[in-house]
């Protein structure tokens, strides 16, 4: 384990600051808290955690795989600065290709793998690719796609789905049905690939239940016409107003909610969201 952590530290020391500064410039003047730079940091943290779990399971994690993964994680949603379309991977791949040209020490095969992982991170064919042997779990595109899926779970997942779906023109009334269907597909893909990592899968299942419970509750409230303050609907309404209408950051939204809302359910939600969101402070840049 110490050897793996040393590899990760070397790669993070080499790339993190450069990636952060480069992505920060790409996301300048782009209001998309659900897929901003902090999302990319969290996706790398999920990917890093997955690599550690795979190492514990006996798989060999090479330094080159770690390097490929950190770059791909930081670029996977960069294409959303160009288009909100679900097929934004191609735009991100082009941005990544430009960045990789600055690093002559990376091999052409590495660059090809990284660009492909960025382009295909949201491609269902990657998620459905069968894992028939342990080494299949080390496929770069699968690792990046899975890490991205894991950031769609929990309380962070609630705000992320809500913002991006509303900005894509999906109404609040349609939101729970669309999210629940997408969530089931994402978690099925995760369990198909990584269910052999039992303890890790159990932790992710708890986060899956949290977001499923929220949108199931919201679906019930909408069907009953419930819009009062102590509800999931009130949470979504606050996210809609702050993130979509006013284009505030998620930090501003959380601060607003905790300082103005008084009902128990929304307050508890935004406190939990704040705790999850602060995970990005665990990585020094």
CSV table of C-alpha atoms in Angstrom, one decimal:
chain,number,residue,atom,x,y,z
A,1,UNK,CA,0.0,0.0,0.0
A,2,UNK,CA,2.8,2.4,0.8
A,3,UNK,CA,4.3,1.9,-2.6
A,4,UNK,CA,1.0,2.7,-4.3
A,5,UNK,CA,0.4,5.8,-2.2
A,6,UNK,CA,3.9,7.0,-3.1
A,7,UNK,CA,3.1,6.5,-6.8
A,8,UNK,CA,-0.1,8.5,-6.4
A,9,UNK,CA,1.8,11.3,-4.5
A,10,UNK,CA,4.4,11.5,-7.3
A,11,UNK,CA,1.7,11.8,-10.0
A,12,UNK,CA,-0.3,14.4,-8.0
A,13,UNK,CA,2.8,16.4,-7.4
A,14,UNK,CA,3.6,16.3,-11.1
A,15,UNK,CA,0.1,17.2,-12.4
A,16,UNK,CA,-2.4,18.6,-9.9
A,17,UNK,CA,-1.3,22.2,-9.9
A,18,UNK,CA,-1.0,22.4,-13.7
A,19,UNK,CA,-4.4,20.6,-14.2
A,20,UNK,CA,-6.1,22.9,-11.7
A,21,UNK,CA,-4.8,26.1,-13.2
A,22,UNK,CA,-5.6,25.0,-16.7
A,23,UNK,CA,-9.1,23.9,-15.9
A,24,UNK,CA,-9.7,27.0,-13.9
A,25,UNK,CA,-9.0,29.1,-17.0
A,26,UNK,CA,-11.3,26.9,-19.1
A,27,UNK,CA,-14.2,27.3,-16.6
A,28,UNK,CA,-13.7,31.1,-16.2
A,29,UNK,CA,-17.0,32.9,-16.7
A,30,UNK,CA,-18.9,29.5,-17.0
A,31,UNK,CA,-21.7,29.2,-14.4
A,32,UNK,CA,-22.2,25.4,-14.0
A,33,UNK,CA,-21.7,24.4,-10.4
A,34,UNK,CA,-22.8,20.8,-11.0
A,35,UNK,CA,-19.9,20.2,-13.4
A,36,UNK,CA,-17.3,22.8,-12.3
A,37,UNK,CA,-13.7,22.4,-11.3
A,38,UNK,CA,-14.7,21.0,-7.9
A,39,UNK,CA,-16.7,18.2,-9.6
A,40,UNK,CA,-13.5,17.2,-11.5
A,41,UNK,CA,-11.5,17.2,-8.2
A,42,UNK,CA,-14.2,14.9,-6.6
A,43,UNK,CA,-14.1,12.6,-9.7
A,44,UNK,CA,-10.4,12.3,-9.3
A,45,UNK,CA,-10.8,11.5,-5.6
A,46,UNK,CA,-13.4,8.8,-6.4
A,47,UNK,CA,-11.0,7.4,-9.1
A,48,UNK,CA,-8.1,7.5,-6.7
A,49,UNK,CA,-10.2,5.6,-4.1
A,50,UNK,CA,-11.2,3.1,-6.6
A,51,UNK,CA,-7.6,2.5,-7.6
A,52,UNK,CA,-6.7,1.9,-3.9
A,53,UNK,CA,-9.5,-0.6,-3.5
A,54,UNK,CA,-8.4,-2.4,-6.7
A,55,UNK,CA,-4.9,-2.6,-5.3
A,56,UNK,CA,-6.2,-4.0,-2.0
A,57,UNK,CA,-8.0,-6.7,-4.2
A,58,UNK,CA,-4.6,-7.7,-5.6
A,59,UNK,CA,-4.5,-5.9,-8.9
A,60,UNK,CA,-1.3,-4.1,-10.0
A,61,UNK,CA,-1.7,-0.3,-10.3
A,62,UNK,CA,1.0,1.2,-12.5
A,63,UNK,CA,2.2,4.7,-12.3
A,64,UNK,CA,1.2,5.2,-16.0
A,65,UNK,CA,-2.4,4.2,-15.2
A,66,UNK,CA,-2.5,6.7,-12.3
A,67,UNK,CA,-1.1,9.4,-14.6
A,68,UNK,CA,-3.6,8.6,-17.4
A,69,UNK,CA,-6.5,8.6,-14.9
A,70,UNK,CA,-5.8,11.9,-13.2
A,71,UNK,CA,-5.6,13.8,-16.5
A,72,UNK,CA,-8.7,12.1,-17.9
A,73,UNK,CA,-10.7,12.8,-14.7
A,74,UNK,CA,-9.8,16.5,-14.9
A,75,UNK,CA,-10.9,16.8,-18.5
A,76,UNK,CA,-13.9,14.5,-18.7
A,77,UNK,CA,-16.6,17.2,-18.4
A,78,UNK,CA,-14.5,20.1,-19.7
A,79,UNK,CA,-16.6,19.9,-22.9
A,80,UNK,CA,-19.6,21.2,-21.0
A,81,UNK,CA,-18.0,24.7,-21.2
A,82,UNK,CA,-18.7,24.4,-25.0
A,83,UNK,CA,-22.1,22.6,-25.0
A,84,UNK,CA,-24.6,21.3,-22.4
A,85,UNK,CA,-25.4,18.5,-24.8
A,86,UNK,CA,-25.1,14.9,-23.4
A,87,UNK,CA,-22.6,14.2,-26.2
A,88,UNK,CA,-20.1,16.8,-24.7
A,89,UNK,CA,-17.3,14.2,-24.5
A,90,UNK,CA,-16.0,15.0,-28.0
A,91,UNK,CA,-15.6,18.7,-27.1
A,92,UNK,CA,-13.7,17.7,-23.9
A,93,UNK,CA,-11.5,15.3,-25.8
A,94,UNK,CA,-10.5,18.2,-28.1
A,95,UNK,CA,-9.6,20.4,-25.1
A,96,UNK,CA,-7.7,17.6,-23.6
A,97,UNK,CA,-5.8,17.0,-26.8
A,98,UNK,CA,-4.6,20.6,-26.8
A,99,UNK,CA,-3.4,20.3,-23.2
A,100,UNK,CA,-1.6,17.0,-23.8
A,101,UNK,CA,0.4,18.6,-26.6
A,102,UNK,CA,2.2,20.5,-23.8
A,103,UNK,CA,3.6,17.3,-22.3
A,104,UNK,CA,6.1,15.6,-24.7
A,105,UNK,CA,7.1,13.1,-22.0
A,106,UNK,CA,3.7,11.4,-22.4
A,107,UNK,CA,3.7,8.6,-24.9
A,108,UNK,CA,1.4,8.7,-27.9
A,109,UNK,CA,-0.3,5.5,-26.6
A,110,UNK,CA,-1.0,7.3,-23.3
A,111,UNK,CA,-2.4,10.3,-25.0
A,112,UNK,CA,-4.7,8.1,-27.2
A,113,UNK,CA,-6.0,6.3,-24.1
A,114,UNK,CA,-6.6,9.5,-22.2
A,115,UNK,CA,-8.4,11.3,-25.1
A,116,UNK,CA,-10.6,8.2,-25.7
A,117,UNK,CA,-11.5,8.0,-22.0
A,118,UNK,CA,-12.6,11.7,-22.0
A,119,UNK,CA,-14.6,11.3,-25.2
A,120,UNK,CA,-16.3,8.1,-24.1
A,121,UNK,CA,-16.8,8.8,-20.4
A,122,UNK,CA,-20.6,9.1,-20.8
A,123,UNK,CA,-20.9,6.5,-23.5
A,124,UNK,CA,-23.3,3.6,-22.6
A,125,UNK,CA,-21.3,1.1,-24.5
A,126,UNK,CA,-18.3,1.7,-22.1
A,127,UNK,CA,-20.6,1.3,-19.1
A,128,UNK,CA,-22.1,-1.9,-20.5
A,129,UNK,CA,-18.7,-3.5,-21.5
A,130,UNK,CA,-18.6,-6.8,-19.6
A,131,UNK,CA,-16.0,-7.3,-16.9
A,132,UNK,CA,-14.9,-11.0,-17.4
A,133,UNK,CA,-11.6,-10.9,-15.7
A,134,UNK,CA,-10.0,-8.8,-12.9
A,135,UNK,CA,-7.8,-6.7,-15.2
A,136,UNK,CA,-10.9,-5.5,-17.1
A,137,UNK,CA,-11.6,-3.3,-14.0
A,138,UNK,CA,-8.4,-1.4,-14.8
A,139,UNK,CA,-9.8,-0.2,-18.2
A,140,UNK,CA,-9.2,3.6,-18.2
A,141,UNK,CA,-12.4,4.6,-19.8
A,142,UNK,CA,-14.4,2.4,-17.3
A,143,UNK,CA,-12.5,3.8,-14.3
A,144,UNK,CA,-13.2,7.4,-15.4
A,145,UNK,CA,-16.8,6.7,-16.3
A,146,UNK,CA,-17.4,5.0,-13.0
A,147,UNK,CA,-15.7,7.7,-10.9
A,148,UNK,CA,-18.0,10.2,-12.7
A,149,UNK,CA,-21.0,8.1,-11.9
A,150,UNK,CA,-20.0,7.9,-8.2
A,151,UNK,CA,-20.1,11.7,-8.0
A,152,UNK,CA,-23.8,11.5,-9.0
A,153,UNK,CA,-24.6,9.8,-5.7
A,154,UNK,CA,-25.4,11.2,-2.3
A,155,UNK,CA,-26.5,14.7,-1.5
A,156,UNK,CA,-24.0,16.2,-4.0
A,157,UNK,CA,-25.7,14.1,-6.6
A,158,UNK,CA,-29.1,15.7,-5.8
A,159,UNK,CA,-27.8,19.2,-6.5
A,160,UNK,CA,-25.8,18.1,-9.6
A,161,UNK,CA,-28.8,16.3,-11.2
A,162,UNK,CA,-31.1,19.2,-10.4
A,163,UNK,CA,-29.0,21.9,-11.9
A,164,UNK,CA,-27.9,20.2,-15.1
A,165,UNK,CA,-31.3,18.7,-15.9
A,166,UNK,CA,-33.2,22.0,-15.3
A,167,UNK,CA,-30.6,23.8,-17.5
A,168,UNK,CA,-31.3,21.2,-20.2
A,169,UNK,CA,-34.9,22.2,-20.1
A,170,UNK,CA,-36.4,19.4,-18.0
A,171,UNK,CA,-39.1,20.7,-15.8
A,172,UNK,CA,-39.3,20.2,-12.0
A,173,UNK,CA,-42.3,17.9,-12.5
A,174,UNK,CA,-40.3,15.7,-14.9
A,175,UNK,CA,-37.2,15.7,-12.8
A,176,UNK,CA,-37.7,12.8,-10.4
A,177,UNK,CA,-38.7,10.3,-13.1
A,178,UNK,CA,-35.7,11.3,-15.3
A,179,UNK,CA,-33.2,11.2,-12.5
A,180,UNK,CA,-34.4,7.9,-11.0
A,181,UNK,CA,-34.1,6.2,-14.4
A,182,UNK,CA,-30.7,7.5,-15.0
A,183,UNK,CA,-29.6,6.7,-11.4
A,184,UNK,CA,-30.6,3.0,-11.8
A,185,UNK,CA,-28.6,2.7,-15.0
A,186,UNK,CA,-25.5,4.3,-13.4
A,187,UNK,CA,-25.6,2.1,-10.3
A,188,UNK,CA,-26.3,-1.0,-12.3
A,189,UNK,CA,-23.2,-0.2,-14.4
A,190,UNK,CA,-21.2,0.3,-11.2
A,191,UNK,CA,-22.3,-3.0,-9.6
A,192,UNK,CA,-21.8,-4.9,-12.9
A,193,UNK,CA,-18.1,-3.8,-12.9
A,194,UNK,CA,-17.1,-3.5,-9.3
A,195,UNK,CA,-19.4,-5.5,-7.1
A,196,UNK,CA,-16.5,-7.8,-6.2
A,197,UNK,CA,-15.2,-4.9,-4.1
A,198,UNK,CA,-17.7,-5.8,-1.4
A,199,UNK,CA,-17.0,-3.1,1.3
A,200,UNK,CA,-16.5,-0.4,-1.2
A,201,UNK,CA,-19.7,-1.3,-3.0
A,202,UNK,CA,-21.6,-1.3,0.2
A,203,UNK,CA,-20.5,2.3,1.0
A,204,UNK,CA,-21.5,3.4,-2.5
A,205,UNK,CA,-24.9,1.6,-2.1
A,206,UNK,CA,-25.6,3.8,0.9
A,207,UNK,CA,-25.0,6.9,-1.1
A,208,UNK,CA,-27.2,5.5,-3.9
A,209,UNK,CA,-30.0,5.0,-1.4
A,210,UNK,CA,-29.7,8.6,-0.1
A,211,UNK,CA,-30.3,10.1,-3.6
A,212,UNK,CA,-32.9,7.6,-4.6
A,213,UNK,CA,-34.8,8.3,-1.4
A,214,UNK,CA,-34.7,12.0,-2.1
A,215,UNK,CA,-36.1,11.8,-5.6
A,216,UNK,CA,-38.6,9.2,-4.7
A,217,UNK,CA,-39.8,11.5,-2.0
A,218,UNK,CA,-39.9,14.4,-4.5
A,219,UNK,CA,-41.9,12.3,-7.0
A,220,UNK,CA,-44.5,11.5,-4.3
A,221,UNK,CA,-44.7,15.2,-3.3
A,222,UNK,CA,-45.3,16.3,-6.9
A,223,UNK,CA,-48.0,13.7,-7.4
A,224,UNK,CA,-49.8,14.9,-4.3
A,225,UNK,CA,-49.2,18.6,-5.1
A,226,UNK,CA,-47.1,19.1,-2.0
A,227,UNK,CA,-45.0,22.3,-2.2
A,228,UNK,CA,-44.7,23.4,1.5
A,229,UNK,CA,-41.5,24.5,3.1
A,230,UNK,CA,-40.6,21.3,4.9
A,231,UNK,CA,-40.2,19.2,1.8
A,232,UNK,CA,-37.9,17.9,-0.9
A,233,UNK,CA,-39.8,20.2,-3.3
A,234,UNK,CA,-38.6,23.1,-1.2
A,235,UNK,CA,-35.0,21.9,-1.6
A,236,UNK,CA,-35.3,21.7,-5.4
A,237,UNK,CA,-37.1,25.0,-5.6
A,238,UNK,CA,-34.2,26.6,-3.7
A,239,UNK,CA,-31.6,25.0,-6.0
A,240,UNK,CA,-33.6,26.1,-9.0
A,241,UNK,CA,-33.8,29.7,-7.8
A,242,UNK,CA,-30.2,30.0,-6.7
A,243,UNK,CA,-28.3,28.0,-9.3
A,244,UNK,CA,-30.4,28.3,-12.4
A,245,UNK,CA,-32.2,31.6,-12.1
A,246,UNK,CA,-29.7,33.7,-10.2
A,247,UNK,CA,-26.5,31.7,-11.4
A,248,UNK,CA,-25.1,31.6,-7.9
A,249,UNK,CA,-22.4,29.2,-6.9
A,250,UNK,CA,-23.1,26.1,-4.9
A,251,UNK,CA,-21.3,27.7,-1.9
A,252,UNK,CA,-23.5,30.8,-2.1
A,253,UNK,CA,-26.5,28.6,-2.4
A,254,UNK,CA,-25.6,26.6,0.7
A,255,UNK,CA,-24.9,29.7,2.6
A,256,UNK,CA,-28.2,31.2,1.6
A,257,UNK,CA,-30.1,28.1,2.5
A,258,UNK,CA,-28.5,27.7,5.9
A,259,UNK,CA,-29.1,31.4,6.8
A,260,UNK,CA,-32.7,31.8,5.6
A,261,UNK,CA,-34.5,28.4,5.6
A,262,UNK,CA,-36.1,27.3,8.8
A,263,UNK,CA,-37.9,24.0,8.0
A,264,UNK,CA,-36.2,20.8,9.2
A,265,UNK,CA,-35.9,18.8,6.0
A,266,UNK,CA,-34.3,21.5,3.8
A,267,UNK,CA,-31.9,22.5,6.7
A,268,UNK,CA,-30.8,18.9,7.2
A,269,UNK,CA,-30.3,18.5,3.5
A,270,UNK,CA,-28.1,21.5,3.0
A,271,UNK,CA,-26.0,20.7,6.1
A,272,UNK,CA,-25.4,17.2,4.6
A,273,UNK,CA,-24.7,18.8,1.2
A,274,UNK,CA,-22.2,21.2,2.8
A,275,UNK,CA,-20.3,18.3,4.4
A,276,UNK,CA,-20.1,16.3,1.2
A,277,UNK,CA,-19.1,19.3,-0.8
A,278,UNK,CA,-16.2,20.1,1.5
A,279,UNK,CA,-14.5,16.9,0.6
A,280,UNK,CA,-12.6,18.8,-2.1
A,281,UNK,CA,-10.6,20.4,0.7
A,282,UNK,CA,-9.0,17.0,1.3
A,283,UNK,CA,-6.7,17.5,-1.7
A,284,UNK,CA,-3.9,20.1,-1.4
A,285,UNK,CA,-3.5,22.1,-4.6
